[in-house]
CSV table of C-alpha atoms in Angstrom, one decimal:
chain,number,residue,atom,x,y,z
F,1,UNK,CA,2.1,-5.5,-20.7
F,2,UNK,CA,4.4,-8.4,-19.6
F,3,UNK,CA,4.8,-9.4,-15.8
F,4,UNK,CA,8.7,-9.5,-15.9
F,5,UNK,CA,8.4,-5.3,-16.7
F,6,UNK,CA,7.4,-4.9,-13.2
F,7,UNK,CA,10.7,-6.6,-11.8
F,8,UNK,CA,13.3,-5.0,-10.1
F,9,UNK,CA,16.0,-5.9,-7.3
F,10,UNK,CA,14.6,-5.1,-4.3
F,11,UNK,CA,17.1,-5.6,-1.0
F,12,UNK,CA,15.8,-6.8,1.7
F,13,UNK,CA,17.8,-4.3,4.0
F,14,UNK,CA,14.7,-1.5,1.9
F,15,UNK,CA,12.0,-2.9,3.3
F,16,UNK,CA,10.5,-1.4,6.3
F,17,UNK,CA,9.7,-3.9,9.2
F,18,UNK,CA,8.5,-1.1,11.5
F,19,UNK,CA,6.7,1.9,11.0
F,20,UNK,CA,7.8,5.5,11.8
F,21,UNK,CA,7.4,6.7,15.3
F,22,UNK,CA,5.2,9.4,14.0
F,23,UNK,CA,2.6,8.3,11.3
F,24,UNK,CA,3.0,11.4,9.0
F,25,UNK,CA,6.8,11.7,9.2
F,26,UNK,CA,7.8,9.0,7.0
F,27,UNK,CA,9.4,10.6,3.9
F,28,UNK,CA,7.6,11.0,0.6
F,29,UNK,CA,8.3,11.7,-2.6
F,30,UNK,CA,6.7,13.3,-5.2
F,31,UNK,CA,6.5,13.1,-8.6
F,32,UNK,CA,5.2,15.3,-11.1
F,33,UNK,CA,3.8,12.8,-13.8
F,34,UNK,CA,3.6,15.6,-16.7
F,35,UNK,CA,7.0,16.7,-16.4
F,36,UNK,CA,8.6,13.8,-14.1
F,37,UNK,CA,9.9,16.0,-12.0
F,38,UNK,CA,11.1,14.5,-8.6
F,39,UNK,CA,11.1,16.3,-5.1
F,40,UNK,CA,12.1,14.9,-1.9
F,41,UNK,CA,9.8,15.7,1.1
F,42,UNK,CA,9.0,14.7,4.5
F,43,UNK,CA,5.0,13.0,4.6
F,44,UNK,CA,3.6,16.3,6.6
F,45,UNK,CA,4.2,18.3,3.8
F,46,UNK,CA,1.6,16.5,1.5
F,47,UNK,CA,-0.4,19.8,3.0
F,48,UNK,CA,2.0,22.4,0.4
F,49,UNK,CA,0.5,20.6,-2.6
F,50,UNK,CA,-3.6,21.2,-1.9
F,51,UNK,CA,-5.6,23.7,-1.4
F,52,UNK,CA,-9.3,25.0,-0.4
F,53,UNK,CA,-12.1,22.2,-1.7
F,54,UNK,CA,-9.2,19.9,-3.1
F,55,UNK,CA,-10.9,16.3,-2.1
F,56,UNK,CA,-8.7,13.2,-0.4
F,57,UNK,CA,-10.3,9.9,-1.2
F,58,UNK,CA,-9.7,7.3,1.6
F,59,UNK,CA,-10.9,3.8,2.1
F,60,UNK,CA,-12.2,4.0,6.1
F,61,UNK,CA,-12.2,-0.6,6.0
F,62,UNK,CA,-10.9,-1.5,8.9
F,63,UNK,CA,-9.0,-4.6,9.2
F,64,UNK,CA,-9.3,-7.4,12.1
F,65,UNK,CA,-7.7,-9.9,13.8
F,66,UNK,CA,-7.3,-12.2,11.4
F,67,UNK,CA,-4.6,-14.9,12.0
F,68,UNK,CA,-5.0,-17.3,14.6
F,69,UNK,CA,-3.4,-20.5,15.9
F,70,UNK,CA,-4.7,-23.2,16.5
F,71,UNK,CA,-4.1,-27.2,16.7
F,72,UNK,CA,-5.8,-29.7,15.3
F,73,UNK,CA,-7.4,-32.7,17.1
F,74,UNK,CA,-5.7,-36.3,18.2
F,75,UNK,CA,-2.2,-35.0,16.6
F,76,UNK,CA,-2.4,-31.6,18.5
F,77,UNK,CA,-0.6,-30.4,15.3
F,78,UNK,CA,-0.1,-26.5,15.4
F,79,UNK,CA,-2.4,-25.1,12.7
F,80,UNK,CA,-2.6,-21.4,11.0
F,81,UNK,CA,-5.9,-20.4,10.1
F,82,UNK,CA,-6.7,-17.2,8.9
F,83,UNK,CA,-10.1,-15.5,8.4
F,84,UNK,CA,-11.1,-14.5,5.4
F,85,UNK,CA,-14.6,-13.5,5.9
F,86,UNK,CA,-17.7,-14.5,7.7
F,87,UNK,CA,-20.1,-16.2,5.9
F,88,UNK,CA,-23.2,-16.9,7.8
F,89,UNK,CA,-23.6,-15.3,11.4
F,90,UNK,CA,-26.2,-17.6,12.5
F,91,UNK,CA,-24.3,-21.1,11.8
F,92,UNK,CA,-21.1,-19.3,12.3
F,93,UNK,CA,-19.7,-20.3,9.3
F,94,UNK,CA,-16.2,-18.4,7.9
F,95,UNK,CA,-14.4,-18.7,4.7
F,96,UNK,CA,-10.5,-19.6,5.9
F,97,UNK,CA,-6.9,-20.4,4.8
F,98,UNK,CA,-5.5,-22.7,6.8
F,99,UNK,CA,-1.3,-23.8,6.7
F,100,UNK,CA,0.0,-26.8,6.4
F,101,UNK,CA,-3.3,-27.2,4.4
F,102,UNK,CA,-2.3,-30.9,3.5
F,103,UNK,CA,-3.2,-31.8,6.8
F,104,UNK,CA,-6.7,-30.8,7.4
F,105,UNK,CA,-9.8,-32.3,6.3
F,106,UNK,CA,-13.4,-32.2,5.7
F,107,UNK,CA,-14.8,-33.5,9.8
F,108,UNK,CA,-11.6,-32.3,11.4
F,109,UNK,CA,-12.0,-30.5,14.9
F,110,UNK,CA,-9.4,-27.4,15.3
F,111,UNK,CA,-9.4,-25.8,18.5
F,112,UNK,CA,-7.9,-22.3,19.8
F,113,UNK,CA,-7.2,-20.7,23.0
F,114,UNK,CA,-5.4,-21.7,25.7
F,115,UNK,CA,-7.6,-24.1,27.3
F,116,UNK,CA,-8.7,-25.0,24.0
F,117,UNK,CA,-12.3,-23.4,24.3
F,118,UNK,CA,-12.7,-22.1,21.1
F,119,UNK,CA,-13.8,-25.3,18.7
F,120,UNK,CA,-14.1,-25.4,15.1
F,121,UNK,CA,-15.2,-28.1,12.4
F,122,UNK,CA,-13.9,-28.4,8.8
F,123,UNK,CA,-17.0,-28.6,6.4
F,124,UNK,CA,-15.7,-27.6,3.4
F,125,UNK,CA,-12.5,-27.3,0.6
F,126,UNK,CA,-12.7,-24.2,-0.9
F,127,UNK,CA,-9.3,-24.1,-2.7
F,128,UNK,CA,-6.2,-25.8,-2.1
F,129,UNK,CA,-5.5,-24.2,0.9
F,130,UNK,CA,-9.2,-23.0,1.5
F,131,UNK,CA,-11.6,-24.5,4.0
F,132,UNK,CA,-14.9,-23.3,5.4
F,133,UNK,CA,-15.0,-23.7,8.9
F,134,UNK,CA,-18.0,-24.1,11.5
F,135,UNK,CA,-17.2,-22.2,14.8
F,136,UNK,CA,-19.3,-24.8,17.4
F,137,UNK,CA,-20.4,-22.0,19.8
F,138,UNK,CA,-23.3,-21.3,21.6
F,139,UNK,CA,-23.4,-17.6,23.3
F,140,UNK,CA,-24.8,-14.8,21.2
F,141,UNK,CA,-22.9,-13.3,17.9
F,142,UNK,CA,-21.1,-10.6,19.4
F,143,UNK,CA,-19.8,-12.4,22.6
F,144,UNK,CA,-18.8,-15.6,19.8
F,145,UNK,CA,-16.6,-12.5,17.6
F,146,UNK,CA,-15.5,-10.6,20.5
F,147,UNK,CA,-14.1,-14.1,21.6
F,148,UNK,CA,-12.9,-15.2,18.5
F,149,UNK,CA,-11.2,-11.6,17.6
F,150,UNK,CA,-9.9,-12.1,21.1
F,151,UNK,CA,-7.9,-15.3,19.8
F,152,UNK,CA,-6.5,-13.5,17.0
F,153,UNK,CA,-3.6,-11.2,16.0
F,154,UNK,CA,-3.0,-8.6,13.7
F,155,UNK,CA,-2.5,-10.3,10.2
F,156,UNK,CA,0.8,-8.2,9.3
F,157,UNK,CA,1.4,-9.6,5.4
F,158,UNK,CA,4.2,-12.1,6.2
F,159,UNK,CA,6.1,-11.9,2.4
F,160,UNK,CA,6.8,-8.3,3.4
F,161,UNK,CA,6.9,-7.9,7.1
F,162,UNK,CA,8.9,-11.0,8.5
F,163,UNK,CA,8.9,-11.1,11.7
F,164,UNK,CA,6.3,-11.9,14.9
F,165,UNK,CA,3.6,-9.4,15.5
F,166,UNK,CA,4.5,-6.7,18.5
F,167,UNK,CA,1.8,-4.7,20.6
F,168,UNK,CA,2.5,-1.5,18.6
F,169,UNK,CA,1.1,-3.2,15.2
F,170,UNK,CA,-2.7,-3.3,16.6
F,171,UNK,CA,-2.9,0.0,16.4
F,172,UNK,CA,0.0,0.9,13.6
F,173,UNK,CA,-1.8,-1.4,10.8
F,174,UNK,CA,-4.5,0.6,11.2
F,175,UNK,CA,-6.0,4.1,9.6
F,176,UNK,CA,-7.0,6.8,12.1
F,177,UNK,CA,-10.2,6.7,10.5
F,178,UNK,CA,-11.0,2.9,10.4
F,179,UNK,CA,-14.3,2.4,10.9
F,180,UNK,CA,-16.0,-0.6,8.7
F,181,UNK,CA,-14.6,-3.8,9.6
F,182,UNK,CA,-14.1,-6.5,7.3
F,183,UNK,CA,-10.4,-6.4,5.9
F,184,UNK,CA,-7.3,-8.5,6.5
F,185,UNK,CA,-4.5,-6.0,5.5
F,186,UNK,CA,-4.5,-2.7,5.6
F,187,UNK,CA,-5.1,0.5,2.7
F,188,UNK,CA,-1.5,1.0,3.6
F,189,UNK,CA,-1.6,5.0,2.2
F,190,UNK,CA,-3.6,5.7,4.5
F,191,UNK,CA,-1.4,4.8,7.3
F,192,UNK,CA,0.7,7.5,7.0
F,193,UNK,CA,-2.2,10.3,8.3
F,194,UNK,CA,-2.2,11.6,11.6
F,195,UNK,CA,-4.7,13.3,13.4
F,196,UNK,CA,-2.8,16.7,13.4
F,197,UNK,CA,-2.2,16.5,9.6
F,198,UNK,CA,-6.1,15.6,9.4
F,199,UNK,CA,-6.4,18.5,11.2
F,200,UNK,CA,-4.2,20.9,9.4
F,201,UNK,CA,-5.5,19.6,6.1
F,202,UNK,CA,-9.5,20.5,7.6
F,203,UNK,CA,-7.8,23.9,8.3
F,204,UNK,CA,-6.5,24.9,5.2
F,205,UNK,CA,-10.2,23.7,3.5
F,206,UNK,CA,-9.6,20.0,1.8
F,207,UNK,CA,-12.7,18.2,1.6
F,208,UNK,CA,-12.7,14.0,2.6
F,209,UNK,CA,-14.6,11.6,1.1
F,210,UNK,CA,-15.0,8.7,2.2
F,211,UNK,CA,-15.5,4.8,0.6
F,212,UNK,CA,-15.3,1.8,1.8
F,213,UNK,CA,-13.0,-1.7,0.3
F,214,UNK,CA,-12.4,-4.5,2.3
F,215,UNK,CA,-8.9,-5.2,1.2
F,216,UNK,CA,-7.9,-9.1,0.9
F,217,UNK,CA,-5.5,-10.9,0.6
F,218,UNK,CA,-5.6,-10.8,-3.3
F,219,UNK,CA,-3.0,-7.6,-3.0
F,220,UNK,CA,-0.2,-10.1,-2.0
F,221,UNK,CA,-0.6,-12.8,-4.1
F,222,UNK,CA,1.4,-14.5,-7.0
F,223,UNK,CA,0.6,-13.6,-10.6
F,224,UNK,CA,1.4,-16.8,-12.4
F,225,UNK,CA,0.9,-15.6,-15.8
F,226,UNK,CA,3.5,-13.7,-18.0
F,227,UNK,CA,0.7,-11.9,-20.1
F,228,UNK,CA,-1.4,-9.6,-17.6
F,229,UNK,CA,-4.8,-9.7,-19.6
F,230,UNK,CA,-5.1,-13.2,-18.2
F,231,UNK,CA,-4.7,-12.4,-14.7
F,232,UNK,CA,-8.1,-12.6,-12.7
F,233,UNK,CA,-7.9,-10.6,-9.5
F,234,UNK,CA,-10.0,-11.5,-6.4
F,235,UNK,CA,-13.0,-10.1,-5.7
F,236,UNK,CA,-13.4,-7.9,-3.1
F,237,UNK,CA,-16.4,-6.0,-1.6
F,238,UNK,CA,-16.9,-2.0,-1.8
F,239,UNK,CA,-19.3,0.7,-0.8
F,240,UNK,CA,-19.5,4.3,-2.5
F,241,UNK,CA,-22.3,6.2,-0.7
F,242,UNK,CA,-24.3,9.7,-1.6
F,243,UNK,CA,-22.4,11.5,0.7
F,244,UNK,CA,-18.8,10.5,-1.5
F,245,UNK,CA,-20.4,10.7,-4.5
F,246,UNK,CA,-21.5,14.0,-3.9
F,247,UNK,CA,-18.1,15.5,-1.9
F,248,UNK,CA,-16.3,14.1,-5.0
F,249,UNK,CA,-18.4,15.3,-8.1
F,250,UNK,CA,-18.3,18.6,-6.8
F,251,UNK,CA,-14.5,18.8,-6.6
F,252,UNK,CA,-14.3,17.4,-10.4
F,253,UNK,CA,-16.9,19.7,-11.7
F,254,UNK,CA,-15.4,22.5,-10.3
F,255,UNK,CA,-11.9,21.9,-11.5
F,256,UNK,CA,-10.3,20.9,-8.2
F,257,UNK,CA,-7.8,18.4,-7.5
F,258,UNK,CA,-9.6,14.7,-6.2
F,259,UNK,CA,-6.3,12.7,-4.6
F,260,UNK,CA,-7.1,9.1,-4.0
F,261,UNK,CA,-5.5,8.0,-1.6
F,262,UNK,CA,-4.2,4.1,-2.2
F,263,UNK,CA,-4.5,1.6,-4.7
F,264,UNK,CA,-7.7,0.3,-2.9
F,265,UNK,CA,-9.3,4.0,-3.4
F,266,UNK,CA,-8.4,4.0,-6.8
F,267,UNK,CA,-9.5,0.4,-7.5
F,268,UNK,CA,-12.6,1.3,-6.3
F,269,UNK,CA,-13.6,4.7,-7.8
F,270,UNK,CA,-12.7,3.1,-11.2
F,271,UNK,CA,-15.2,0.4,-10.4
F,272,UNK,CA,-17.9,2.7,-9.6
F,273,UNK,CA,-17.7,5.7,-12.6
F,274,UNK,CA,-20.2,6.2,-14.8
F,275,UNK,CA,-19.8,6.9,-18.5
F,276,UNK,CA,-19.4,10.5,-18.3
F,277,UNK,CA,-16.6,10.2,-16.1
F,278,UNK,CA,-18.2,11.3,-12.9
F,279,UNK,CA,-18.2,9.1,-9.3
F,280,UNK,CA,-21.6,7.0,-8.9
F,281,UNK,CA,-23.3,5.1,-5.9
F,282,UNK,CA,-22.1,1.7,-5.6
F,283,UNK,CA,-22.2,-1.8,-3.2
F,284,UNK,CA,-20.8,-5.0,-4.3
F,285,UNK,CA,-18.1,-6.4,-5.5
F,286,UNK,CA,-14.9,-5.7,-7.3
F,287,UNK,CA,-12.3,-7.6,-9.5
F,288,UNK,CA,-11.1,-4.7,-11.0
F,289,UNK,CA,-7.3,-5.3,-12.6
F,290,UNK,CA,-5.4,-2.0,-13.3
F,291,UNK,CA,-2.7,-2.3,-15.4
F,292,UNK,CA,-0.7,0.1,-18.1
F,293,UNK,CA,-1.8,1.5,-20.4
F,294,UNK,CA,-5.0,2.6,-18.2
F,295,UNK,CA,-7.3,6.0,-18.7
F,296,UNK,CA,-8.3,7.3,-15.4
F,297,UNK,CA,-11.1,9.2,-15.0
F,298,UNK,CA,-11.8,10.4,-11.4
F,299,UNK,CA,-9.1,11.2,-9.1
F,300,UNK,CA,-6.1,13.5,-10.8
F,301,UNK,CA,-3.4,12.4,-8.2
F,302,UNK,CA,-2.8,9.8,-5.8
F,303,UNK,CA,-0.7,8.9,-2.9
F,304,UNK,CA,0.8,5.3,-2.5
F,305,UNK,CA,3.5,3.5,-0.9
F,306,UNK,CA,6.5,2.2,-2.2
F,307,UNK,CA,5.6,-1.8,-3.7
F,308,UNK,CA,6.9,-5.1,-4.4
F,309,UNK,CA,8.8,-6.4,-7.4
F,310,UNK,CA,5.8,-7.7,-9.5
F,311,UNK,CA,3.1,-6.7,-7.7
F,312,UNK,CA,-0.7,-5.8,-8.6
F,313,UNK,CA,0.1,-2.6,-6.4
F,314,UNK,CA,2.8,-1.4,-8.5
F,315,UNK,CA,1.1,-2.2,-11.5
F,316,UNK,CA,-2.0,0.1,-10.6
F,317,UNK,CA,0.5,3.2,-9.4
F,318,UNK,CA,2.7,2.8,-12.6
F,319,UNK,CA,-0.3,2.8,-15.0
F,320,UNK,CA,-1.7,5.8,-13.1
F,321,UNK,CA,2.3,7.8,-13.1
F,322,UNK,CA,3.4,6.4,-16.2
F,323,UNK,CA,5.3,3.2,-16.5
F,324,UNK,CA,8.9,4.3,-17.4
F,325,UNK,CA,8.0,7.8,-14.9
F,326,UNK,CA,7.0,5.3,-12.0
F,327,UNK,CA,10.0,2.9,-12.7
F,328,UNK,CA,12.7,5.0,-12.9
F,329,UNK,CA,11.3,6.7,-9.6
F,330,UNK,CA,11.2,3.6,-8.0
F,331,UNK,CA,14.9,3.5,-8.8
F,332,UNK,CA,15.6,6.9,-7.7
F,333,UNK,CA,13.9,5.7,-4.2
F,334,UNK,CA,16.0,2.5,-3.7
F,335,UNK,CA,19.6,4.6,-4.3
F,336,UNK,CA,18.1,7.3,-2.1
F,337,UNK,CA,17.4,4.8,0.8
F,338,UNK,CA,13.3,4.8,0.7
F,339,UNK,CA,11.8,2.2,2.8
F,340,UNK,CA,9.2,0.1,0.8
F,341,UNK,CA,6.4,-1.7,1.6
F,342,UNK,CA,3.6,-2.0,4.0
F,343,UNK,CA,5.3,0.3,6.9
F,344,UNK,CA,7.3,1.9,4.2
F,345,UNK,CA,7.9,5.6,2.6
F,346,UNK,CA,5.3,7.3,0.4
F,347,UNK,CA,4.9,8.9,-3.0
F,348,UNK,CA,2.2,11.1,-4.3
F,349,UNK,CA,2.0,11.5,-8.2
F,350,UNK,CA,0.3,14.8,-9.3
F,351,UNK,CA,-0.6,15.4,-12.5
F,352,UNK,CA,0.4,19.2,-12.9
């Protein structure tokens, strides 16, 4: 498929700059992928569609604070730099993107906080805008991250969310059931649960399982290539353990419904499938590029929010919901006043 299929005019009036008060009342929409059928709902009432030993799939990453400021020495020029990941504990070495790039170089000194305690040397160019950075700091590891994460801010995805970050979004970019650290935006399906839906969804018998993708910034950036087969995502790194493998496998081999729910989960599950279809263990890394036409073979629904104009993300739900199904849904959503993106509506696609 060609990059300019997944265009469409997006205002910018549709795309949702705050989240909902309540997590699980944002609207969703549902579409019925064998039929393409559309019904309008309210989030909460994902619950009608599952029933006893159903499985949800959901990534539990949990993302930090990941943008700082910072200025750079002599010119006291303001500097971003955001974390990407850590690379060494003991020489406290990260992998960064810093902006304006141009201006920082291999022996600069950066330093952050407000009595510029925090100190940090350039070592390496990673990419044009990459640098490794060496945090000069003596204390232990965890006092030197609770310090540095201490500096930070919640790295809302400025293309989508434009504007500064508020108190609320600490908690609000965040699932309920965050629990491995190491992404820098949020499984943004998963946002919508609350702990009483949770709840009522434990109630009525739905098995979770659980995995684990540290979501980068790969899901926001630029595809520079009209013909998709030459796009190269980047890597990110994953964890399937027994205990999903096992939750999961179950459901499929007794007929019931296995939802993943995001693009991450599904990434993820269709890294780590074996040949006869079934869930298997996994760590490492992923690159995986989903695109249509795509055979899935784990999950037989899923649940994602409304994406961008061109965007991996949209490419992954419209291979899974069927291209001209997912587009003309998306077109339904925009004339009936959806919200898209990050803090946006949802839509589950089921398969029956």
């Amino acid at each position: 498929m060609k990059l300019s299929q997944f265009k469409f005019k997006l205002p910018e009036d549709k795309i949702a700059l705050h989240p909902t008060k309540y997590r699980d009342e944002s609207r969703l929409m549902v579409l019925h992928r064998n039929t393409g059928k559309i019904e309008h709902k309210m989030f909460k009432e994902v619950l009608e569609y599952f029933d006893d030993k159903d499985v949800f799939i959901f990534n539990d990453t949990k993302v930090f604070p990941a943008r700082l400021y910072g200025n750079k020495e002599k010119t006291g020029a303001r500097i971003e730099v955001f974390l990407l990941r850590e690379l060494n504990e003991e020489l406290r070495l990260w992998d960064v993107l810093v902006d304006p790039a141009r201006k920082i170089r291999i022996g600069n000194k950066l330093y952050f906080g407000p009595d510029d305690s925090m100190v940090a040397e350039v070592i390496d160019n990673t990419t044009s805008r990459g640098r490794t950075l060496r945090f000069l700091y003596d204390g232990p590891h965890d006092e030197f991250k609770k310090a540095l994460y201490e500096l930070g801010e919640t790295p809302l995805p400025h293309t989508i969310i434009n504007r500064p970050v508020e108190p609320e979004d600490a908690e609000r970019f965040q699932s309920i059931f965050a629990k491995k650290e190491g992404a820098v935006t949020a499984p943004t399906a998963s946002l919508h649960f609350s702990r009483e839906l949770m709840k009522r969804l434990e109630i009525k018998g739905v098995d979770f399982a659980y995995i684990t993708l540290h979501a980068g910034l790969g899901n926001f950036r630029d595809i520079d290539v009209e013909d998709l087969t030459k796009h190269k995502m980047d890597s990110e790194q994953m964890f399937v353990d027994e205990a999903a493998v096992k939750t999961v496998n179950r459901a499929k081999d007794n007929g019931k419904n296995v939802c993943a729910v995001g693009t991450t989960v599904i990434r993820a599950i269709e890294s780590a499938v074996s040949t006869d279809g079934h869930l298997k263990e996994f760590e490492g890394w992923t690159n995986k590029f989903i695109f249509p036409p795509y055979e899935f073979t784990v999950a037989n629904s899923m649940i994602s929010n409304f994406h961008m104009p061109l965007s991996t993300l949209l490419m992954i739900v419209a291979a899974f919901g069927g291209y001209e199904q997912v587009m003309d849904a998306y077109h339904v959503a925009l004339k009936e006043g959806y919200r898209f993106g990050t803090y946006g509506d949802a839509m589950l696609i089921l398969d029956k």
